[in-house]
mmCIF file of C-alpha atoms and ligand atoms in Angstrom:
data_model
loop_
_atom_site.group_PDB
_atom_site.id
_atom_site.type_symbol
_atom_site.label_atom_id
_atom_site.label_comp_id
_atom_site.label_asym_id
_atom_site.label_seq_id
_atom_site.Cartn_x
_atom_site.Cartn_y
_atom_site.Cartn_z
ATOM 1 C CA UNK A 1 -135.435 -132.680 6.691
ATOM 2 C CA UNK A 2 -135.469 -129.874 4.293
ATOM 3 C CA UNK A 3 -137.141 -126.795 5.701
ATOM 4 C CA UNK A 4 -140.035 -125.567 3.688
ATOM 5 C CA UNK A 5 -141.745 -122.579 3.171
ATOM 6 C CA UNK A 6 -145.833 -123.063 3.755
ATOM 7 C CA UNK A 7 -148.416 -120.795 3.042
ATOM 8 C CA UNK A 8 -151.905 -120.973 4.722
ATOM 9 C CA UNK A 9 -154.554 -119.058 3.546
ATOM 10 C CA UNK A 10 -157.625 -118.152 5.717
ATOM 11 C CA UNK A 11 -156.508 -118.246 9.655
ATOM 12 C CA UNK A 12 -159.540 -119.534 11.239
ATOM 13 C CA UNK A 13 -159.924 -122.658 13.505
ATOM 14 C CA UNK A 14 -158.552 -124.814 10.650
ATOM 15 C CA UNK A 15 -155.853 -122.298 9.276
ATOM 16 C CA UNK A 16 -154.257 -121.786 12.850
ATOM 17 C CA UNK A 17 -154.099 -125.802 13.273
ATOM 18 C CA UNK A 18 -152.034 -125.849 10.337
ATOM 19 C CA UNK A 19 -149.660 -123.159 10.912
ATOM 20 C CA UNK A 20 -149.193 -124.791 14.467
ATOM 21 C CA UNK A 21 -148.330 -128.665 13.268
ATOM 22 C CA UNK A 22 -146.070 -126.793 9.828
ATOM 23 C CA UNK A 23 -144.183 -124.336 12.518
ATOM 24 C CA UNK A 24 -144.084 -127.770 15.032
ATOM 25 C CA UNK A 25 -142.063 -129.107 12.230
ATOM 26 C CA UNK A 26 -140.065 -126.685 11.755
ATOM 27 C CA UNK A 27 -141.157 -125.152 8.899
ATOM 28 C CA UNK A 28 -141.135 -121.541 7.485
ATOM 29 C CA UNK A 29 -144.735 -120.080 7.552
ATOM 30 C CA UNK A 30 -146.569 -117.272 5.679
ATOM 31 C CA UNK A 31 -149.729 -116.525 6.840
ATOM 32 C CA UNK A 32 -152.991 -114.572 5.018
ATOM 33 C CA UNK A 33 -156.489 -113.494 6.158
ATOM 34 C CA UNK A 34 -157.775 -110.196 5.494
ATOM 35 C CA UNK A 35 -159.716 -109.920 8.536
ATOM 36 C CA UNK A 36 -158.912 -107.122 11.307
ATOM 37 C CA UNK A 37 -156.579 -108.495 14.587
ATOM 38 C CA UNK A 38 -156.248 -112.177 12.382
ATOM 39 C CA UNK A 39 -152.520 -111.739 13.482
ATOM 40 C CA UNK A 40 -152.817 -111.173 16.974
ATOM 41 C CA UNK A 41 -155.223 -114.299 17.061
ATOM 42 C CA UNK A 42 -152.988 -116.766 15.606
ATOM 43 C CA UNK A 43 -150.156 -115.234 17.798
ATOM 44 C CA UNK A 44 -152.161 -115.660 20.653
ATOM 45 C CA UNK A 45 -153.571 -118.700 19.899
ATOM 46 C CA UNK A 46 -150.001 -120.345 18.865
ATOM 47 C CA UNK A 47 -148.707 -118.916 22.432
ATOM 48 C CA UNK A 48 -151.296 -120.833 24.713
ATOM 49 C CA UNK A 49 -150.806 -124.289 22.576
ATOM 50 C CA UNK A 50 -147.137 -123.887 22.232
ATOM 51 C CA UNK A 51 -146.240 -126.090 25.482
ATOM 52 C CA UNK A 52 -148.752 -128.680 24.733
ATOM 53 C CA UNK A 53 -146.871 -128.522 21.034
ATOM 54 C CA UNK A 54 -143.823 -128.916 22.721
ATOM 55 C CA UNK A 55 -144.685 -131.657 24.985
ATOM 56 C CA UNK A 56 -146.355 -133.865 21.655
ATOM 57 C CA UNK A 57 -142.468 -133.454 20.310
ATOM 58 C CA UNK A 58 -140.893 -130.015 18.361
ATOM 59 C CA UNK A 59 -138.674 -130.421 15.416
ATOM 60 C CA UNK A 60 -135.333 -128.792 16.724
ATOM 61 C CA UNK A 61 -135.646 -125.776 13.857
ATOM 62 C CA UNK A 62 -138.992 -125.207 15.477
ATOM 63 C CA UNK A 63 -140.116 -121.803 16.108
ATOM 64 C CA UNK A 64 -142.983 -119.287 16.450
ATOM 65 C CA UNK A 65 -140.423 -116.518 14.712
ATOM 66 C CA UNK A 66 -140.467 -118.863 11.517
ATOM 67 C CA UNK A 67 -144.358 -117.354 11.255
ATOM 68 C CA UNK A 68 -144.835 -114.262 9.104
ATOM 69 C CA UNK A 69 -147.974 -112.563 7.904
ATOM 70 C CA UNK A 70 -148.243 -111.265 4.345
ATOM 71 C CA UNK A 71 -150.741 -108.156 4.043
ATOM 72 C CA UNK A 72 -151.716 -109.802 0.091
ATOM 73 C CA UNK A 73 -152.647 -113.180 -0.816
ATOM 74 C CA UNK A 74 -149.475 -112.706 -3.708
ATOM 75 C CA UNK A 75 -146.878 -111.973 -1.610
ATOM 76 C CA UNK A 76 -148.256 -115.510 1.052
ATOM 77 C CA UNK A 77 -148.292 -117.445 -1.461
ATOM 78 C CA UNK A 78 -145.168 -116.716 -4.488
ATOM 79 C CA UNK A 79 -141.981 -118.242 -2.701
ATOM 80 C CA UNK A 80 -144.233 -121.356 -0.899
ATOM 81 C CA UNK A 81 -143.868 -124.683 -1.818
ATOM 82 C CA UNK A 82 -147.014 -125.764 -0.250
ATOM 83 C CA UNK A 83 -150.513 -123.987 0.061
ATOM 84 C CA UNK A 84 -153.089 -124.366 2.170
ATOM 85 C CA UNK A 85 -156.224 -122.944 1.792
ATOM 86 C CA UNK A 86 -158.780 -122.600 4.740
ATOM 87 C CA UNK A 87 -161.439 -119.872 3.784
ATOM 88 C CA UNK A 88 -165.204 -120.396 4.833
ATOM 89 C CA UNK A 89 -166.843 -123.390 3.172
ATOM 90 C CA UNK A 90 -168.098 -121.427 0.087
ATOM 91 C CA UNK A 91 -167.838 -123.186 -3.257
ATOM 92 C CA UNK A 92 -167.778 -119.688 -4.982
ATOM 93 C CA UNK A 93 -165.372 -118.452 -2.757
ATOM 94 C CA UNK A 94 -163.226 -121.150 -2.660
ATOM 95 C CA UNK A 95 -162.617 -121.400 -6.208
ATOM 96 C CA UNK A 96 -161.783 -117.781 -6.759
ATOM 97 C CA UNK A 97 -159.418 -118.014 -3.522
ATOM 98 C CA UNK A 98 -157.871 -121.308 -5.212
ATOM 99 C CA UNK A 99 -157.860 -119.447 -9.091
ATOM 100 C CA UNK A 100 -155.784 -116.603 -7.400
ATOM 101 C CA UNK A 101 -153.590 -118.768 -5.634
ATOM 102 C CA UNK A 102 -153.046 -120.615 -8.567
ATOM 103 C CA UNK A 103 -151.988 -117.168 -10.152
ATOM 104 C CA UNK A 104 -149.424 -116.232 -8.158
ATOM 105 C CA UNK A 105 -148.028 -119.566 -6.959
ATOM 106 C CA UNK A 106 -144.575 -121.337 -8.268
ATOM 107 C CA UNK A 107 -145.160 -124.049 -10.656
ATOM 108 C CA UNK A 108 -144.034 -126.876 -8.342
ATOM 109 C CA UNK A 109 -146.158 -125.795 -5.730
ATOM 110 C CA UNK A 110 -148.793 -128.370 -4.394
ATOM 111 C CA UNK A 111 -152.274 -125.994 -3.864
ATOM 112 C CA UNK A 112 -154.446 -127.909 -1.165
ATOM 113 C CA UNK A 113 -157.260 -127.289 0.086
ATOM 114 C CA UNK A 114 -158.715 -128.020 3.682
ATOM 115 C CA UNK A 115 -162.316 -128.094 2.473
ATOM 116 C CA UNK A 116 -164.426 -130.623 4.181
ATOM 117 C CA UNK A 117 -167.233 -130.988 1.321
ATOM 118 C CA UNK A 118 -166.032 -130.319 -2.014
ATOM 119 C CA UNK A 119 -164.458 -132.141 -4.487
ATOM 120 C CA UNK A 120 -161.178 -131.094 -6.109
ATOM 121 C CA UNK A 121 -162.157 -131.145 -9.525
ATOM 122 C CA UNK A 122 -164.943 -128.638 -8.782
ATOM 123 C CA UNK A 123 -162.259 -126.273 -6.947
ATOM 124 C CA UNK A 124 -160.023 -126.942 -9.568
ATOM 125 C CA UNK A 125 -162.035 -125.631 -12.966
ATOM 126 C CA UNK A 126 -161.487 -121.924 -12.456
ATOM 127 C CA UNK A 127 -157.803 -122.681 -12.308
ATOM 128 C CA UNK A 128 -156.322 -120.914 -15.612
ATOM 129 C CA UNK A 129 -152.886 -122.326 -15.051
ATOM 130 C CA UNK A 130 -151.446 -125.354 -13.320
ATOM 131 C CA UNK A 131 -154.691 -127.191 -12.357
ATOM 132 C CA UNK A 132 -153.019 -130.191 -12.038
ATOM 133 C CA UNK A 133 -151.377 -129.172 -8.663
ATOM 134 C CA UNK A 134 -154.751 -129.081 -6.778
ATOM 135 C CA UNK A 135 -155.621 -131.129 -4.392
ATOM 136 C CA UNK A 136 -158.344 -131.400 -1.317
ATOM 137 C CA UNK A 137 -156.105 -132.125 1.842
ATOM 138 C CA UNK A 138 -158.588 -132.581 4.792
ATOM 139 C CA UNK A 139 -157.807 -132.132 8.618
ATOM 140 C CA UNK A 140 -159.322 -133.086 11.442
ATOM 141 C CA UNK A 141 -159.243 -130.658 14.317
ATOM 142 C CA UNK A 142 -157.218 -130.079 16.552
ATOM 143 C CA UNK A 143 -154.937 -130.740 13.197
ATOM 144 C CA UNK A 144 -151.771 -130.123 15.728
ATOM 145 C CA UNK A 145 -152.012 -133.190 16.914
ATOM 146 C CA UNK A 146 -154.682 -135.342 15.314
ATOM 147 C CA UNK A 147 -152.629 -137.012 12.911
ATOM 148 C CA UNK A 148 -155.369 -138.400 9.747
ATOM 149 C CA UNK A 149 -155.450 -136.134 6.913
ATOM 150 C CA UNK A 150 -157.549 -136.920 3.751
ATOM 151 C CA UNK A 151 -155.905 -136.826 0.407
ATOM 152 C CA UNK A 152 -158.124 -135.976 -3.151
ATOM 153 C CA UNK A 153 -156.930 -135.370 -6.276
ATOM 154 C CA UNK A 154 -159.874 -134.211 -9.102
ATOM 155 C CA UNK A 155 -159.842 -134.918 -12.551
ATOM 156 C CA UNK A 156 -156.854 -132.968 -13.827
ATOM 157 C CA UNK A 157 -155.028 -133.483 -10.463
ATOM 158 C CA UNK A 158 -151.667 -135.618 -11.930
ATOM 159 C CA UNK A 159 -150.220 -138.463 -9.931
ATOM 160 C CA UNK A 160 -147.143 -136.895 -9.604
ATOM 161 C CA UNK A 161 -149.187 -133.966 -7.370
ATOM 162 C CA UNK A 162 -150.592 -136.846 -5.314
ATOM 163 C CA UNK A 163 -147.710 -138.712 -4.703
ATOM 164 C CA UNK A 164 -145.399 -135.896 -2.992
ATOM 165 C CA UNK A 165 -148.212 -134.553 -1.065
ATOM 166 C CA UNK A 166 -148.609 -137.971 0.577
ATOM 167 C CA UNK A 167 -144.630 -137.864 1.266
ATOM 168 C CA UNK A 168 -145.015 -133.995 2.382
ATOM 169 C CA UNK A 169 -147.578 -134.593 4.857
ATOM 170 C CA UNK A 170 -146.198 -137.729 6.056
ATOM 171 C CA UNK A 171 -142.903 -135.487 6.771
ATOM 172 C CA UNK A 172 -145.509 -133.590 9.003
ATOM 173 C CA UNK A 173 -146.309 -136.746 10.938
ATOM 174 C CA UNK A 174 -149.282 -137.291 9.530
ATOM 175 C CA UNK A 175 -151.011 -140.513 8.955
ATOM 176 C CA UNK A 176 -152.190 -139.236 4.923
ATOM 177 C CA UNK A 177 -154.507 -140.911 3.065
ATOM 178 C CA UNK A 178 -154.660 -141.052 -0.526
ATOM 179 C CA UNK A 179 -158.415 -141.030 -1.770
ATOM 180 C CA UNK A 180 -158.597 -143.701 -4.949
ATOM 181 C CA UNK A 181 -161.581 -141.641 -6.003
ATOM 182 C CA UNK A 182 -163.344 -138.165 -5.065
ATOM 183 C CA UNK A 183 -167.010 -138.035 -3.649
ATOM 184 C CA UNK A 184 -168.447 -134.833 -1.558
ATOM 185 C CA UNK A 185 -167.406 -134.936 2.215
ATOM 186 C CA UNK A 186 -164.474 -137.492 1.807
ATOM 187 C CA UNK A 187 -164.571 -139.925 4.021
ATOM 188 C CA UNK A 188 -164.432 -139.444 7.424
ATOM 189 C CA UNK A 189 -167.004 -136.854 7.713
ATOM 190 C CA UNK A 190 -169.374 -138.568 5.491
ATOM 191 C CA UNK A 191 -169.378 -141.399 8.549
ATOM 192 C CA UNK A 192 -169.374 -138.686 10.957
ATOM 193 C CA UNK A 193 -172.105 -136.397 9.180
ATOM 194 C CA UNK A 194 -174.105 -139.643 9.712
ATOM 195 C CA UNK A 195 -174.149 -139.752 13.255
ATOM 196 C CA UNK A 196 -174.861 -136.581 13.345
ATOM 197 C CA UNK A 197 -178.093 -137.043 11.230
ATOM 198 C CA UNK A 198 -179.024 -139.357 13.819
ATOM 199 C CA UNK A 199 -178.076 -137.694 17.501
ATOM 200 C CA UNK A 200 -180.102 -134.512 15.610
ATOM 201 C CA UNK A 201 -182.979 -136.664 15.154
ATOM 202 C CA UNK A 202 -182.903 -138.443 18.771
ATOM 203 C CA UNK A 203 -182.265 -134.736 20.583
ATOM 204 C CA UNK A 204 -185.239 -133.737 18.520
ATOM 205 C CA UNK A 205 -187.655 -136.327 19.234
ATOM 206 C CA UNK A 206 -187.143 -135.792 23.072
ATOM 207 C CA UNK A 207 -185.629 -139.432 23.340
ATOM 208 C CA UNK A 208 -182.757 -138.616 24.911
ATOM 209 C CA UNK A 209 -180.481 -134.929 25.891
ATOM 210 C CA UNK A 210 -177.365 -134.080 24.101
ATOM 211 C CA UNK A 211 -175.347 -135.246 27.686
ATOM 212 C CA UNK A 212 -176.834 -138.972 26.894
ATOM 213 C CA UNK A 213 -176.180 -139.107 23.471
ATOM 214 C CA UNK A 214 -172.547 -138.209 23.988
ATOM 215 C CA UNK A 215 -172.348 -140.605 26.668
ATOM 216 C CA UNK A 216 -173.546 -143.483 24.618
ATOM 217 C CA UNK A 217 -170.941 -142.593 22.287
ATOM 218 C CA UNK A 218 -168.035 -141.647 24.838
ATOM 219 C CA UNK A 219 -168.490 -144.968 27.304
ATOM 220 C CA UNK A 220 -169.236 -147.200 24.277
ATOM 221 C CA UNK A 221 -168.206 -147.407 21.215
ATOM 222 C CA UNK A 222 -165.893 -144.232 21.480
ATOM 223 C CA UNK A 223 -163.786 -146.022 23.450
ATOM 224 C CA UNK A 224 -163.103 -148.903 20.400
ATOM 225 C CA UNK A 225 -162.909 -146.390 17.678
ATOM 226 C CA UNK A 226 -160.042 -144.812 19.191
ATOM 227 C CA UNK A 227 -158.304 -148.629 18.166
ATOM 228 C CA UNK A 228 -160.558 -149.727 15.291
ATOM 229 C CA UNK A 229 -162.971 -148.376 12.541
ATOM 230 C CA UNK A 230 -166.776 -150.083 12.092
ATOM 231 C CA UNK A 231 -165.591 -153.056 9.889
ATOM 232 C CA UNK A 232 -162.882 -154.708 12.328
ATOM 233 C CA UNK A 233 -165.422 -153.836 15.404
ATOM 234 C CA UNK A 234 -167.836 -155.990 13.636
ATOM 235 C CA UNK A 235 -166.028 -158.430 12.539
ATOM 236 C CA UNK A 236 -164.497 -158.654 16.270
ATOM 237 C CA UNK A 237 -168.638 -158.657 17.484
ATOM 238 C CA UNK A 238 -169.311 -161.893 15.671
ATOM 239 C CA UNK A 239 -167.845 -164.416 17.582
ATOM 240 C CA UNK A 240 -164.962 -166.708 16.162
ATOM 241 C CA UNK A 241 -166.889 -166.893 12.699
ATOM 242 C CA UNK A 242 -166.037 -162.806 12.712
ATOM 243 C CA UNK A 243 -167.819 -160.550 9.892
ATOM 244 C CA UNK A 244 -169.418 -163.873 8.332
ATOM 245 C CA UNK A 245 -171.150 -164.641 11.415
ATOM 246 C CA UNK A 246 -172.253 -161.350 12.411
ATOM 247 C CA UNK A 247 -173.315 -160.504 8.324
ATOM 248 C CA UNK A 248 -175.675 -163.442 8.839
ATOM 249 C CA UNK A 249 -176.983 -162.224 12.515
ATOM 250 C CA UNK A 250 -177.242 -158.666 12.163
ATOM 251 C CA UNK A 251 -177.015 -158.223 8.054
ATOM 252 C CA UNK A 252 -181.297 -158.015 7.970
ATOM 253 C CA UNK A 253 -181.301 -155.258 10.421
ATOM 254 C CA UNK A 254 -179.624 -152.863 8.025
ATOM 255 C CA UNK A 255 -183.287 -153.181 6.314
ATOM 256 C CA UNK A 256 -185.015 -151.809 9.267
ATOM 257 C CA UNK A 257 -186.340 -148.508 9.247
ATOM 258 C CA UNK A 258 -184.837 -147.356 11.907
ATOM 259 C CA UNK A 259 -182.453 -145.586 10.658
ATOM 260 C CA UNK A 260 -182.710 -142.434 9.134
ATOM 261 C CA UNK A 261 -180.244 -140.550 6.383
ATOM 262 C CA UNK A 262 -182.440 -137.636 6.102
ATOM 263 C CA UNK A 263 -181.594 -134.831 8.614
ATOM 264 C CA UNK A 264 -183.827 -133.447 10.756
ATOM 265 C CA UNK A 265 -185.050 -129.755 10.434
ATOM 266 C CA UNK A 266 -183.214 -127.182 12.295
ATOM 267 C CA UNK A 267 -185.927 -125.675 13.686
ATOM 268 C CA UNK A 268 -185.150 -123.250 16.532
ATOM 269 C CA UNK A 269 -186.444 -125.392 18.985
ATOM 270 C CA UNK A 270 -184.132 -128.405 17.838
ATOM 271 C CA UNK A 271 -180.948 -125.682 17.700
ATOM 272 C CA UNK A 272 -182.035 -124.385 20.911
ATOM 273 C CA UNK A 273 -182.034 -127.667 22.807
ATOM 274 C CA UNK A 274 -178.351 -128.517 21.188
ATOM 275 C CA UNK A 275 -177.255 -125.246 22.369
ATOM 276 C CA UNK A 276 -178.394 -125.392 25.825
ATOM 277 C CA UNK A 277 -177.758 -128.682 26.313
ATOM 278 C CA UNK A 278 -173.740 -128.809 25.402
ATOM 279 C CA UNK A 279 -173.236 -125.227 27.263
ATOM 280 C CA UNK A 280 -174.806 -127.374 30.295
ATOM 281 C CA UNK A 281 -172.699 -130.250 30.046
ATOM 282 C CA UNK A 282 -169.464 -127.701 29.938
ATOM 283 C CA UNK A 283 -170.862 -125.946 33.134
ATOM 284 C CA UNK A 284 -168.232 -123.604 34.583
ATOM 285 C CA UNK A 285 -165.639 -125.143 32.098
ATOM 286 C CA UNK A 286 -164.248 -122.691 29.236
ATOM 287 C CA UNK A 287 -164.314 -123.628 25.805
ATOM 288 C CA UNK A 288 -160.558 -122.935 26.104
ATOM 289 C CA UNK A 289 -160.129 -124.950 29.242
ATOM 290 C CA UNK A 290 -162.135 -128.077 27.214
ATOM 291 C CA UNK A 291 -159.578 -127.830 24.502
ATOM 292 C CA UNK A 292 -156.616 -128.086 26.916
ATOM 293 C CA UNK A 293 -158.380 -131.077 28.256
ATOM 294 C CA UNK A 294 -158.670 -132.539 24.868
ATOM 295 C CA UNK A 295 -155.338 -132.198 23.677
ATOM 296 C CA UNK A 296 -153.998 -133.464 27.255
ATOM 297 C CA UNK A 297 -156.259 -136.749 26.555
ATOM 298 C CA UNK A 298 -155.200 -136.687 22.567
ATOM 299 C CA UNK A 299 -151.586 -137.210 23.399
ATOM 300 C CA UNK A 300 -151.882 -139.517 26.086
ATOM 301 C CA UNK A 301 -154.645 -141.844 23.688
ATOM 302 C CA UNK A 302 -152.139 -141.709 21.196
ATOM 303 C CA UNK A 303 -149.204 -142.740 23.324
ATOM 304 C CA UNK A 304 -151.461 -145.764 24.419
ATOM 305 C CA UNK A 305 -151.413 -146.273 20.745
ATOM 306 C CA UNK A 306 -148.172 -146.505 19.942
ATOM 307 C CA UNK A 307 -147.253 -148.516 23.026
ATOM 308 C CA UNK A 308 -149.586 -151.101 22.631
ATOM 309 C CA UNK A 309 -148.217 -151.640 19.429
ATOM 310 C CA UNK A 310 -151.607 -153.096 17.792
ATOM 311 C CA UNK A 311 -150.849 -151.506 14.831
ATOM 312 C CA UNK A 312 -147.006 -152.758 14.002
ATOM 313 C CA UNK A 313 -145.188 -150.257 11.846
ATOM 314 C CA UNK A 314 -147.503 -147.302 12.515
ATOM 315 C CA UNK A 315 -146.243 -144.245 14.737
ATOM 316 C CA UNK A 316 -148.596 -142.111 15.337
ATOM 317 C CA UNK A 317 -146.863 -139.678 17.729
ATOM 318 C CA UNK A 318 -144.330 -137.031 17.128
ATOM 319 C CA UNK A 319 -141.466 -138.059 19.754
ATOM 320 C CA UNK A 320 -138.017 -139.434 18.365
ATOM 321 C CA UNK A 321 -137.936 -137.153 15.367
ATOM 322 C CA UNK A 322 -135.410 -137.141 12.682
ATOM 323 C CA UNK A 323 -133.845 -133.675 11.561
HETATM 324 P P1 NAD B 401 -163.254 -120.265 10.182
HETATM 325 O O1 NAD B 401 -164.496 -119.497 9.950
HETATM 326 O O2 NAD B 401 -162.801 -120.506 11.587
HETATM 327 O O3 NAD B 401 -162.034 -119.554 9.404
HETATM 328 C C1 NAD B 401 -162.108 -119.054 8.092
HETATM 329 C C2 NAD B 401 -161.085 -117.928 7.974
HETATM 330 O O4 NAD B 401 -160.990 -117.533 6.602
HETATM 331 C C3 NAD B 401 -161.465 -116.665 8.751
HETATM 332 O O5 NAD B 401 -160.384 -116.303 9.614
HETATM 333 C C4 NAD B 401 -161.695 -115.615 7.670
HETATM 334 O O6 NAD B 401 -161.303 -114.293 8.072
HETATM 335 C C5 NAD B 401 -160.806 -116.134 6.562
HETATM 336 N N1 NAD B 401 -161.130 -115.627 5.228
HETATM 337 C C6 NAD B 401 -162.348 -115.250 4.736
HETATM 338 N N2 NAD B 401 -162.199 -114.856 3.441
HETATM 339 C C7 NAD B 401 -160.874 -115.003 3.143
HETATM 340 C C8 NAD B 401 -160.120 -114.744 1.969
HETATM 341 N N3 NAD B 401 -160.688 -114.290 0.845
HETATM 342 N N4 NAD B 401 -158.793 -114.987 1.982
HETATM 343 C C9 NAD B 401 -158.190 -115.457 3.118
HETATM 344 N N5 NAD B 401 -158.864 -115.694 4.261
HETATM 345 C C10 NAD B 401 -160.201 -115.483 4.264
HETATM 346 O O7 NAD B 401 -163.440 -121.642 9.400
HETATM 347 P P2 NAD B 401 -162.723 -123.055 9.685
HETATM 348 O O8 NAD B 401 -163.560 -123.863 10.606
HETATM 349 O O9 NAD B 401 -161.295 -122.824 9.987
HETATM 350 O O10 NAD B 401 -162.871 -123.763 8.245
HETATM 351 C C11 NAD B 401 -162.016 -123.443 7.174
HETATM 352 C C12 NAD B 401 -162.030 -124.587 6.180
HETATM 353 O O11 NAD B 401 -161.577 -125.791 6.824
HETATM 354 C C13 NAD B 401 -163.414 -124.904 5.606
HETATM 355 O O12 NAD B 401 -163.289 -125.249 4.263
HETATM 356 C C14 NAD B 401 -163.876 -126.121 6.418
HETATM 357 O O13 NAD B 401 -164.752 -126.952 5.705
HETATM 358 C C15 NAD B 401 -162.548 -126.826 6.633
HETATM 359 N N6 NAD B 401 -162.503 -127.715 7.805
HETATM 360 C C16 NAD B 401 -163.042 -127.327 9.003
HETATM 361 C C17 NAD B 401 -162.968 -128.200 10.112
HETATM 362 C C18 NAD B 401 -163.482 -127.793 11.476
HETATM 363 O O14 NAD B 401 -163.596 -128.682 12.352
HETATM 364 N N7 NAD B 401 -163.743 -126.511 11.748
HETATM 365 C C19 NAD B 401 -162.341 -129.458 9.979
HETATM 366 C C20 NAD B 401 -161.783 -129.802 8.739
HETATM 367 C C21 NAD B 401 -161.867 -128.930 7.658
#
């Protein structure tokens, strides 16, 4: 593999993720946030994941010394072949950070953004010279290790773009995949915005505390999504007649009013009773000891995946790697 040199831009939750999984791979990094100690963070942060990195698999050129960070967005961002941007969610923001990259970025290089709402071709119009190199390419976190990442191209995003950021971040070990259209929130968190909308709405109306809702999730149908999406768990709840049958039985109930797309008001009370109630079901437990708990269960969940070979052809973990 050809070692790369990756720019991210904006080092937050999202930004750090990627320089992690692009430094994993052994990749050349530049990094740029204007913010005061953003260095030290991402050094620090990249020092207490580093041995769960290398236990999920390190590329043999892998190394935190590949990371630099560049004190102007021109000097990340002119020698890389790939940029990613992670600034807050800000349309107006977003598309002057994306026109500036676009400024002082090589031709060839792909210009991505990890925006979880907006469309490309909306971040793409302030773009005064190679528009058609933007894309929207949309982690999951933690994106060192969870492997799905969203691919949009706008309307003057060119095919060409698409199709070597699909290879590129399937060199990262990354499952990508390649939107047919654009629509605000992509996929994945349009289905998780959803149930969202709805655990809001149940916390609200006193039916139940955030602890139940997650359990209802985590000892139920959590434990199938981590093996199939909503269409082959249906299909699989309808007896041997699969989605026909269950169409037939349950098809009417999606006309009941019981569920509701609106969201509810965050009215202190409601962000109150989500606040207290997750810091309660942490109890003593750090944020950062949670995430070292989640990253422990990530790997072994996807190893599970991989071994039980349900999926034939798909890898999903890092080990064996090619140079
Ligand atoms: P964050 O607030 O943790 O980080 C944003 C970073 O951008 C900060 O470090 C800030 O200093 C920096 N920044 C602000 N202005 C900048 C500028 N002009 N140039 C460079 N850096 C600048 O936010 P986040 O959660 O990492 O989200 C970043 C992006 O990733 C958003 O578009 C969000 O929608 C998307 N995203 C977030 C998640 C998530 O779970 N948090 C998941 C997928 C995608």
């Amino acid at each position: 593999m050809e070692q790369k040199t990756m720019a991210v831009v904006g080092t937050g939750v999202i930004g750090n993720g990627w320089i992690a999984r692009f430094l994993a791979n052994g990749h050349r990094v530049i990094a740029y946030d204007p913010a005061p100690q953003a260095e030290e963070k991402t050094r620090a942060m990249l020092t207490e994941i580093w041995p769960t990195l290398a236990q999920y698999g390190l590329h043999p050129q892998a190394s935190i010394n590949n990371l630099s960070f560049a004190d102007q967005l021109s000097d990340a961002v002119a020698s890389a072949d790939l940029i990613q941007e992670n600034v807050p969610e800000r349309e107006d923001l977003k598309k002057d950070v994306i026109a500036s990259i676009d400024s002082f970025a090589k031709p060839e290089a792909i210009i991505a953004s990890s925006t979880s709402g907006y469309m490309p071709s909306v971040l793409q119009q302030a773009c005064a010279h190679y528009p058609e190199r933007v894309i929207v390419a949309h982690p999951f976190n933690p994106v060192y290790l969870i492997p799905l990442v969203e691919i949009a191209g706008g309307k003057q995003t060119s095919s060409k773009t698409l199709e070597k950021a699909n290879q590129l971040y399937d060199q990262l070990n990354m499952k990508p995949l390649v939107m047919s259209g654009e629509i605000d929130g992509h996929i994945g968190d349009r289905l998780m915005e959803a149930l969202w909308r709805e655990a809001l709405h149940i916390v609200n109306d006193g039916v139940a505390t955030t602890e139940e809702v997650d359990k209802a999730i985590v000892y139920g149908p959590g434990l199938r999504w981590a093996l199939m999406g909503p269409f082959l768990t249906l299909h699989l709840a309808g007896g041997n007649d699969g989605m026909k049958h269950m169409l037939e039985q349950f098809g009417p109930a999606l006309k009941l009013p019981w569920t509701r797309l609106i969201a509810p008001e965050l009215t202190d009370e409601l962000k109150n009773k989500v606040i207290d109630g997750t810091s309660l079901q942490c109890g003593d437990i750090s944020i950062n000891d949670m995430e070292h708990r989640r990253d422990r269960f990530l790997m072994k969940l996807m190893q599970l995946l991989e071994e039980e070979g349900f999926w034939p052809s798909e890898r999903v973990l890092a080990y064996e790697r090619q140079s």
